[in-house]
PDB file of C-alpha atoms in Angstrom:
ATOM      1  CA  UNK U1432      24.458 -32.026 -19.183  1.00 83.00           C
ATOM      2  CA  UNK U1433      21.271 -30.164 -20.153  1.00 96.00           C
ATOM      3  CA  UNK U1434      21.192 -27.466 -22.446  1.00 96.00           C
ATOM      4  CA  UNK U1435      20.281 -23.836 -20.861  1.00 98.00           C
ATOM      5  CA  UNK U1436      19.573 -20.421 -20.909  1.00 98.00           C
ATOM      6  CA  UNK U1437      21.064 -18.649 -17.839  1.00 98.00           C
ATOM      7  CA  UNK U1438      20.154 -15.020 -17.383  1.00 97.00           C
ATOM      8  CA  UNK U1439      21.682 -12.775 -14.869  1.00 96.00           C
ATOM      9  CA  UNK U1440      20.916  -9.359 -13.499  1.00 93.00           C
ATOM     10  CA  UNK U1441      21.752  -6.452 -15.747  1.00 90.00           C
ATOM     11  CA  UNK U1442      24.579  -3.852 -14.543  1.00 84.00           C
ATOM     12  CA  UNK U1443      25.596  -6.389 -11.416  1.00 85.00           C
ATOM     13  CA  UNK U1444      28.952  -6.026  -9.342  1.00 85.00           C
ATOM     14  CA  UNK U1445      31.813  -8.549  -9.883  1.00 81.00           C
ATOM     15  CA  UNK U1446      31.189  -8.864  -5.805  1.00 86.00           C
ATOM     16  CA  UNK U1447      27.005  -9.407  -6.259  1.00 90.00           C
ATOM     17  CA  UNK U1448      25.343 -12.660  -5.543  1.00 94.00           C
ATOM     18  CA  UNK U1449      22.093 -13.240  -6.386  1.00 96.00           C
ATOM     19  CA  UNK U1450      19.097 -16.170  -5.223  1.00 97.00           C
ATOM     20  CA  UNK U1451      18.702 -18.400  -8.409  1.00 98.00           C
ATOM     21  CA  UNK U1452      15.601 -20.112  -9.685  1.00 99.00           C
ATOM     22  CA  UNK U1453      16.217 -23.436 -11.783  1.00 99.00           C
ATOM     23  CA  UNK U1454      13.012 -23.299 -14.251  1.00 99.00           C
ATOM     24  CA  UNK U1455      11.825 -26.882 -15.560  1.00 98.00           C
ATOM     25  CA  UNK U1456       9.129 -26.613 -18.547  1.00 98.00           C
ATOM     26  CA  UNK U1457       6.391 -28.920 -19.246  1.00 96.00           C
ATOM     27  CA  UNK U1458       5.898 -31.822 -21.757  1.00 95.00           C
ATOM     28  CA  UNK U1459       6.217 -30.362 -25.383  1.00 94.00           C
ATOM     29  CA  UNK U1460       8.000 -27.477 -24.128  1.00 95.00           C
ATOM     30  CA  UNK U1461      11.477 -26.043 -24.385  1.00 96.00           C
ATOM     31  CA  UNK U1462      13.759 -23.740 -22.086  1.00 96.00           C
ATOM     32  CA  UNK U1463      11.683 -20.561 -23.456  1.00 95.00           C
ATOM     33  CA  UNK U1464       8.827 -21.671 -21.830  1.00 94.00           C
ATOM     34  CA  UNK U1465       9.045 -20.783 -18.375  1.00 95.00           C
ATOM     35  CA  UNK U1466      11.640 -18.013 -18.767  1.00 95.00           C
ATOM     36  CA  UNK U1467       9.425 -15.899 -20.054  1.00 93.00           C
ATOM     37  CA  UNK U1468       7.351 -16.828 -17.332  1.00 94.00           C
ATOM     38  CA  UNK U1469       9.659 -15.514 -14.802  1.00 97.00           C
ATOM     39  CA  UNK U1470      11.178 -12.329 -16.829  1.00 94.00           C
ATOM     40  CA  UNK U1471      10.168  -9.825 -14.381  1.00 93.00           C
ATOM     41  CA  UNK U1472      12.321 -11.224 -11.636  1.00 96.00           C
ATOM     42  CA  UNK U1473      15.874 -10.934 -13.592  1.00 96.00           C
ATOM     43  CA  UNK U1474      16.694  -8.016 -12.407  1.00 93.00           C
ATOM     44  CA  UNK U1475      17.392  -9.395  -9.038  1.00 94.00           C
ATOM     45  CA  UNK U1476      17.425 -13.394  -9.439  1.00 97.00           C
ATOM     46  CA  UNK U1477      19.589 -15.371 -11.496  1.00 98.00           C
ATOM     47  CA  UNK U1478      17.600 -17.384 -13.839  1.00 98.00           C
ATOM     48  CA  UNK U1479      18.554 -20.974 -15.339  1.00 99.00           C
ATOM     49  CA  UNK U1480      15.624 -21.961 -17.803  1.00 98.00           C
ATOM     50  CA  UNK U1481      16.537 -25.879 -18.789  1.00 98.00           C
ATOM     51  CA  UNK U1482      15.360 -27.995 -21.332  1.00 97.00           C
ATOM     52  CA  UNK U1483      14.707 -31.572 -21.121  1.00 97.00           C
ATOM     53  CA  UNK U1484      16.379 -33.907 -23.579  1.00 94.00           C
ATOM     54  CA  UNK U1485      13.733 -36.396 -24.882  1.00 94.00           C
ATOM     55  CA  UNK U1486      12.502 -34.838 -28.036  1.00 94.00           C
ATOM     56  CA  UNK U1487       8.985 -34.728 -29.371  1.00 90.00           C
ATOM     57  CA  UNK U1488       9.431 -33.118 -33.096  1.00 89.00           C
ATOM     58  CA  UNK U1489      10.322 -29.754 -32.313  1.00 91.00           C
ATOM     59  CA  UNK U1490       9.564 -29.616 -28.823  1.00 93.00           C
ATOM     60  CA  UNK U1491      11.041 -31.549 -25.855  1.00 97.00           C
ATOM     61  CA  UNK U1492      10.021 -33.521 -22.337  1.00 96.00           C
ATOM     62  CA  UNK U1493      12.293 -34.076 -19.344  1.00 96.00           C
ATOM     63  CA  UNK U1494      10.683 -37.854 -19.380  1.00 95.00           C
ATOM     64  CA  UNK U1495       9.138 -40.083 -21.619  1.00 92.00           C
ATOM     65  CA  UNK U1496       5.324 -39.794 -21.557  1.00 85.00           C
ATOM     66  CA  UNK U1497       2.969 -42.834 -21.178  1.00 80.00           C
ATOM     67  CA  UNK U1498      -0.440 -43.167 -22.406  1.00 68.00           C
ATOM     68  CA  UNK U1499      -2.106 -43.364 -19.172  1.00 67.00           C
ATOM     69  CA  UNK U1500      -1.434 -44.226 -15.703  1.00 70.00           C
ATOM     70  CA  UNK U1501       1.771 -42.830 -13.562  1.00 86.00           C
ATOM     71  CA  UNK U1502       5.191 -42.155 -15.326  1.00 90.00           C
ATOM     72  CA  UNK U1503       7.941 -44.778 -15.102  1.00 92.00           C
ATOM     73  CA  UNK U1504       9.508 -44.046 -11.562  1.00 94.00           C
ATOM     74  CA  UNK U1505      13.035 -45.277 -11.883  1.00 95.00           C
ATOM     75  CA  UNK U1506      13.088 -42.921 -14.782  1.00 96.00           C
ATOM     76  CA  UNK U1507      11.847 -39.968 -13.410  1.00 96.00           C
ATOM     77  CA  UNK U1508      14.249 -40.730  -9.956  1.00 96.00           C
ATOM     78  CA  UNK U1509      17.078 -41.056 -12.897  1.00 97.00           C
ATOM     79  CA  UNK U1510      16.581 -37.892 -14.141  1.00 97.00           C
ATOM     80  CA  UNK U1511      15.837 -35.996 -10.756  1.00 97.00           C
ATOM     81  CA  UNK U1512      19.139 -37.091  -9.845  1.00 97.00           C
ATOM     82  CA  UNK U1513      20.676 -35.426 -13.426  1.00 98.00           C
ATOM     83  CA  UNK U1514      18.590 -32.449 -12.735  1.00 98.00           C
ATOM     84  CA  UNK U1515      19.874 -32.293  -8.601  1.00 98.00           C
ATOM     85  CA  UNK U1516      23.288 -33.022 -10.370  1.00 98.00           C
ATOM     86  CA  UNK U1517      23.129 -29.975 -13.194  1.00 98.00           C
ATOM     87  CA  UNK U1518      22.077 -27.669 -10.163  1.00 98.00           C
ATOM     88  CA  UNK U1519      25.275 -28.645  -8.025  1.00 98.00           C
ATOM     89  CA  UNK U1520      27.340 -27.823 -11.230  1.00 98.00           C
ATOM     90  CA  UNK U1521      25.700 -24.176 -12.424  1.00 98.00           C
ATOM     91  CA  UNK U1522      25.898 -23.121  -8.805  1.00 97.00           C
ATOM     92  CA  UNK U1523      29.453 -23.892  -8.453  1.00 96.00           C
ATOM     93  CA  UNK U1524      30.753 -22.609 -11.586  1.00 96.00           C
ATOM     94  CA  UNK U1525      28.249 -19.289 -11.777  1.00 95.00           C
ATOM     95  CA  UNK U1526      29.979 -16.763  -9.264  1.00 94.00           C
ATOM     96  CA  UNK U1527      26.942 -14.608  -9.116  1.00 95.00           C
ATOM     97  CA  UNK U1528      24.556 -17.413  -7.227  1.00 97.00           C
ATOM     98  CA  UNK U1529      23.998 -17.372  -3.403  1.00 96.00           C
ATOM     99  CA  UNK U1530      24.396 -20.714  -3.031  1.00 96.00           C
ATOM    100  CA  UNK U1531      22.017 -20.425  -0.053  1.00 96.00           C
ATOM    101  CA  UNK U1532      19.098 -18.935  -2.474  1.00 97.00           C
ATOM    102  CA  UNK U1533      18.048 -21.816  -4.337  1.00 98.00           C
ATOM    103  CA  UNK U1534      14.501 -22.124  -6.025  1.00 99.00           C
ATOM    104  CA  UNK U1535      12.473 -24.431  -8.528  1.00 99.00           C
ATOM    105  CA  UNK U1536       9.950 -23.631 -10.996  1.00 99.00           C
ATOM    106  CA  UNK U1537       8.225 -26.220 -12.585  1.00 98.00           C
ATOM    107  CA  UNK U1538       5.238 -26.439 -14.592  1.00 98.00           C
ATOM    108  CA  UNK U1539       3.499 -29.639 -15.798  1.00 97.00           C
ATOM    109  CA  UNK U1540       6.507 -32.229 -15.906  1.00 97.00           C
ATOM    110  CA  UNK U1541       8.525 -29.710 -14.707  1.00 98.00           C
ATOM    111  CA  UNK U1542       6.689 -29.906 -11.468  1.00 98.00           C
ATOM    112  CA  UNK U1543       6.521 -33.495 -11.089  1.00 97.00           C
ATOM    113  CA  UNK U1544      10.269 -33.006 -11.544  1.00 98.00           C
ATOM    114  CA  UNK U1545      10.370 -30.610  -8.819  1.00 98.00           C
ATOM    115  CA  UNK U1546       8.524 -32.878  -6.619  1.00 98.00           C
ATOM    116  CA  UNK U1547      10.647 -35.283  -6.905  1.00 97.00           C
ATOM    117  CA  UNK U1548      13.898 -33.584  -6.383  1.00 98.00           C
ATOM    118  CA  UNK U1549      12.192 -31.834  -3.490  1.00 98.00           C
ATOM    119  CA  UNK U1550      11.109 -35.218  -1.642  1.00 96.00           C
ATOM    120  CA  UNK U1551      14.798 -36.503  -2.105  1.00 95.00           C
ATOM    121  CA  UNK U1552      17.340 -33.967  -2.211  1.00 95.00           C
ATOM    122  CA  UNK U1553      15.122 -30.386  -0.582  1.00 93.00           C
ATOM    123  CA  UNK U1554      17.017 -30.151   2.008  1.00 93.00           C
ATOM    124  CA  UNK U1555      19.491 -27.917  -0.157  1.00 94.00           C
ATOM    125  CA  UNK U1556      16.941 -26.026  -1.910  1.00 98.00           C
ATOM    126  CA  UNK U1557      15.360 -23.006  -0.603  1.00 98.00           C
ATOM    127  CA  UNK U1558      11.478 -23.180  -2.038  1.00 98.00           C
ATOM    128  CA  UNK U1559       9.648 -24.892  -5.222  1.00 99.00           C
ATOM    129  CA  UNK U1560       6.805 -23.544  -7.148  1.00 99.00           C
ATOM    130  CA  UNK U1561       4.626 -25.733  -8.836  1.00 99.00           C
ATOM    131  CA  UNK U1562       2.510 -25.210 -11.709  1.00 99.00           C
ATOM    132  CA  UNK U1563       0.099 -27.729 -13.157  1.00 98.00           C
ATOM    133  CA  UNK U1564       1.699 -30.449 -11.614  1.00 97.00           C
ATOM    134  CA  UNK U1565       0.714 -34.015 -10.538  1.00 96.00           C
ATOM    135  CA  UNK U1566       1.556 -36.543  -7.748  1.00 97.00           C
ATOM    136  CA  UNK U1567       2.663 -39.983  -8.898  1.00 94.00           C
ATOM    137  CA  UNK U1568       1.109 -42.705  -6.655  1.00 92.00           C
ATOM    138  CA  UNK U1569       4.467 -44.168  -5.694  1.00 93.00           C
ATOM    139  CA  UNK U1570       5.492 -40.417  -4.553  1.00 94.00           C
ATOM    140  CA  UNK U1571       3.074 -40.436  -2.204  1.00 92.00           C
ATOM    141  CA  UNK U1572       4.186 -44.046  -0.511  1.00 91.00           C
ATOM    142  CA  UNK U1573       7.805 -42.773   0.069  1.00 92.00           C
ATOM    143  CA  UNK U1574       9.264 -41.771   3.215  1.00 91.00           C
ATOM    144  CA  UNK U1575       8.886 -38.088   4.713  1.00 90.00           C
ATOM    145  CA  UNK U1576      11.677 -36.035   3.705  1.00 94.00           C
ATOM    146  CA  UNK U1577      12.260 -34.159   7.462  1.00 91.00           C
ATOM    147  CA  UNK U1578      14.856 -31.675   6.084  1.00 95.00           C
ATOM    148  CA  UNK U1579      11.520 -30.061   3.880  1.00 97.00           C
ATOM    149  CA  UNK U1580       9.983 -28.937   7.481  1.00 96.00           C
ATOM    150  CA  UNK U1581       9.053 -25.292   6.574  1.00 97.00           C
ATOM    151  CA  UNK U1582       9.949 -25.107   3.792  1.00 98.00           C
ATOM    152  CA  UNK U1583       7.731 -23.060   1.595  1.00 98.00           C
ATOM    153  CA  UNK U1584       5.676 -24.251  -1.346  1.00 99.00           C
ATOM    154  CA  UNK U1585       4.164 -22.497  -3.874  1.00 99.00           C
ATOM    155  CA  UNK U1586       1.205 -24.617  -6.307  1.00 99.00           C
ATOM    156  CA  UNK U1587      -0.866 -22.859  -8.565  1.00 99.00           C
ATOM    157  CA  UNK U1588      -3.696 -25.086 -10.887  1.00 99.00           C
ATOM    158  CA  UNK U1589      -6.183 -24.337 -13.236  1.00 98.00           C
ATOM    159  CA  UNK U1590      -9.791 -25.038 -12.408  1.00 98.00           C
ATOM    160  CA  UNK U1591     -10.145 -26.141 -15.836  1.00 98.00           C
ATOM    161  CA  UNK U1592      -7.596 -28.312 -16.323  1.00 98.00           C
ATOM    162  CA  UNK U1593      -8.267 -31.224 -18.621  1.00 96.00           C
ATOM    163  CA  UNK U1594      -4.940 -32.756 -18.946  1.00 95.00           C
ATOM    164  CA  UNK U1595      -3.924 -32.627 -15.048  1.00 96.00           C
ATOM    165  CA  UNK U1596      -7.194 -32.466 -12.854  1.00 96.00           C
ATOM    166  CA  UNK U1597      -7.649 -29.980 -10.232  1.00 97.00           C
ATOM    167  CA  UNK U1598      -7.477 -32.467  -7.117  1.00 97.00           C
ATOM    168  CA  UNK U1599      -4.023 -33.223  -8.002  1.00 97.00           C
ATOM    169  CA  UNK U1600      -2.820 -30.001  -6.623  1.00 98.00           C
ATOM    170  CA  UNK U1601      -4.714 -31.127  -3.330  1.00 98.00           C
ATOM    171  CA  UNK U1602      -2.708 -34.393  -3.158  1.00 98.00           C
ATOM    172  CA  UNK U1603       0.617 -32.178  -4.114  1.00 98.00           C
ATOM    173  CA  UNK U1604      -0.139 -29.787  -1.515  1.00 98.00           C
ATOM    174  CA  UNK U1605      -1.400 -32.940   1.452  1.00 97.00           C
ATOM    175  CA  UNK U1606       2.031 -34.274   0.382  1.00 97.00           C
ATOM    176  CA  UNK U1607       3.903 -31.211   1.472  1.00 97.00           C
ATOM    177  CA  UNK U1608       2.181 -30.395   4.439  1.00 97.00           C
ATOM    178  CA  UNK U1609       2.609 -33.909   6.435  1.00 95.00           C
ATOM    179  CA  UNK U1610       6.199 -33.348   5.654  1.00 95.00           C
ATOM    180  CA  UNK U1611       6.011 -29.548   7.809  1.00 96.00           C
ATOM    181  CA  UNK U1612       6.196 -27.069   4.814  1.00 97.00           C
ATOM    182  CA  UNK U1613       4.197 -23.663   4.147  1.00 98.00           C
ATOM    183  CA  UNK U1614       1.757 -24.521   1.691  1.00 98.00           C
ATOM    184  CA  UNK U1615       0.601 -21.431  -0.401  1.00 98.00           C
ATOM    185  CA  UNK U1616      -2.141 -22.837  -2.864  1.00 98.00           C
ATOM    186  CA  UNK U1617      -3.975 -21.335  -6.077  1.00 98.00           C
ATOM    187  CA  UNK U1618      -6.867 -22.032  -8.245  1.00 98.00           C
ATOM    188  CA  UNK U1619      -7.045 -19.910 -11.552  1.00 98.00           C
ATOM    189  CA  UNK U1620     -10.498 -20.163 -14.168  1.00 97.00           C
ATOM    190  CA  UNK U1621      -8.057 -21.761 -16.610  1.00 98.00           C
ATOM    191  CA  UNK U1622      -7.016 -24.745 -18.253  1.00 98.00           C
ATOM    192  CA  UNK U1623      -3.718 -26.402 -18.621  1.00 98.00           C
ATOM    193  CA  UNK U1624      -1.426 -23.416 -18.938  1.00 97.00           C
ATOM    194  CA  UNK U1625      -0.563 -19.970 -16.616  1.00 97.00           C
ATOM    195  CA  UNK U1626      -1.784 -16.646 -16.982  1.00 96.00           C
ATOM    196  CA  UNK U1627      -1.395 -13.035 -15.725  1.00 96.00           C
ATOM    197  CA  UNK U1628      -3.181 -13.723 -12.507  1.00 97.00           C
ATOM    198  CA  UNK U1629      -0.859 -16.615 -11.392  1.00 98.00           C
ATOM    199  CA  UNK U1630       1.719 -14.899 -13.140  1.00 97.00           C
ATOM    200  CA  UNK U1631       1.288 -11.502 -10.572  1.00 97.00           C
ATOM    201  CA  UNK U1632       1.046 -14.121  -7.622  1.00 98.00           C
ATOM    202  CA  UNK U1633       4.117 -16.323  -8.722  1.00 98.00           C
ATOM    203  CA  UNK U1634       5.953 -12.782  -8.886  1.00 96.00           C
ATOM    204  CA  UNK U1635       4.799 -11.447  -5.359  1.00 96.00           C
ATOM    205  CA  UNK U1636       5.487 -15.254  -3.970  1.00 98.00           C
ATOM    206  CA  UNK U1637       9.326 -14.769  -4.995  1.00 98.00           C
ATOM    207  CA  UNK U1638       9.202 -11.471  -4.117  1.00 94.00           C
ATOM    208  CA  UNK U1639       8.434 -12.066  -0.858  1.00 96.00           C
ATOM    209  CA  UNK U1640      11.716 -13.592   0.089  1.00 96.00           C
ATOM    210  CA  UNK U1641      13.739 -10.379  -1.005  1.00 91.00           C
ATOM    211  CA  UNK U1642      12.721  -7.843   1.679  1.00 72.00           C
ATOM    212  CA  UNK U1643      11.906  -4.142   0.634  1.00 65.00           C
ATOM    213  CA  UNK U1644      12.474  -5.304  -3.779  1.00 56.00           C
ATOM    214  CA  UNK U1645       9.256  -4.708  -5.320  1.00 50.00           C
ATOM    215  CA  UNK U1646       8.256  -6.616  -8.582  1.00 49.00           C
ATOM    216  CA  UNK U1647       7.921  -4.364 -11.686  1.00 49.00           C
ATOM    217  CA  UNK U1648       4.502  -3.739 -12.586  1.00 46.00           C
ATOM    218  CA  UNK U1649       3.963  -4.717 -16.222  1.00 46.00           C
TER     219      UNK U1649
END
């Protein structure tokens, strides 16, 4: 079991249901990172901001980093599974989820997670946005998944990035489209982080699946 945040909409009904995102942070990170990220959406999606339980001093990974080269796969397909596993569980014991409404958010690891649990188990899930993410080698030599046919993704990269190079959101988002999905790809002038401007589009991107609910301005 991974620890969690889970935030809910303010002032709902016993009867409300609400589309949940499942927010995976990056290497170094913890289960504040991407919640803040996604704040302005609580008032109408459930939000479960995990943390990853291989710790680096203060912070945390979801996976064991290596100095170079792809991470180990059996790992990362061990803890996709968890993660697929964790989802099953929240969504069954949280009666305010529409089990039907299920996102990811990852950024960094969190996205390679997402990948991952997209190519094997996506079929359940409704979308995935991915932030700063990366496509292991061996990813790429897997079967098609053919319940992700449009399906919508959501990858946003910095131009800048010197940890995770640009061209890896091109491979992410070739990856996607041979398998049928919708394919919405960014490019920000920044480095290896998010800011306001893929911020506003991650916001109008989740918006867009809840008909006639504007986003707060900030």
């Amino acid at each position: 079991m991974f620890a969690y945040d889970i935030y809910e909409p303010i002032g709902r009904k016993d009867e409300d249901t609400f589309p949940v995102i499942f927010a995976l942070h990056g290497f170094g990170g913890d289960e504040l990172e991407m919640a803040g990220r996604l704040e302005l959406l609580m008032d109408r999606f459930v939000v479960v901001s995990m943390r990853g339980d291989v710790e680096y001093g203060p912070a945390y990974g979801f996976y064991h980093m290596v100095t170079e080269g792809d991470p180990n796969p059996r790992e990362v397909d061990y803890i996709s599974l968890r993660v697929a596993q964790f989802i099953d569980k929240i969504c069954t014991d949280c009666i305010s989820i529409d089990k039907e409404q299920v996102f990811l958010a990852g950024f960094d690891q969190g996205a390679v997670l997402a990948i991952s649990i997209m190519q094997s188990y996506g079929g359940q899930y409704k979308a995935a946005a991915l932030l700063s993410g990366r496509l292991p080698y061996y990813m790429e030599e897997r079967p098609a998944n053919l319940m992700l046919k449009d399906k919508r993704i959501f990858i946003g990269h910095g131009i800048e990035d010197a940890v995770i190079q640009i061209s890896e959101a091109d491979d992410i988002a070739r990856l996607f489209e041979k398998m049928g999905c919708q394919v919405e790809k960014h490019r920000y002038f920044i480095g290896h982080n998010v800011n306001e401007a893929e911020e506003d589009d991650l916001y109008r991107w989740f918006e867009s699946f809840l008909p006639n609910q504007p986003v707060k301005n900030k």
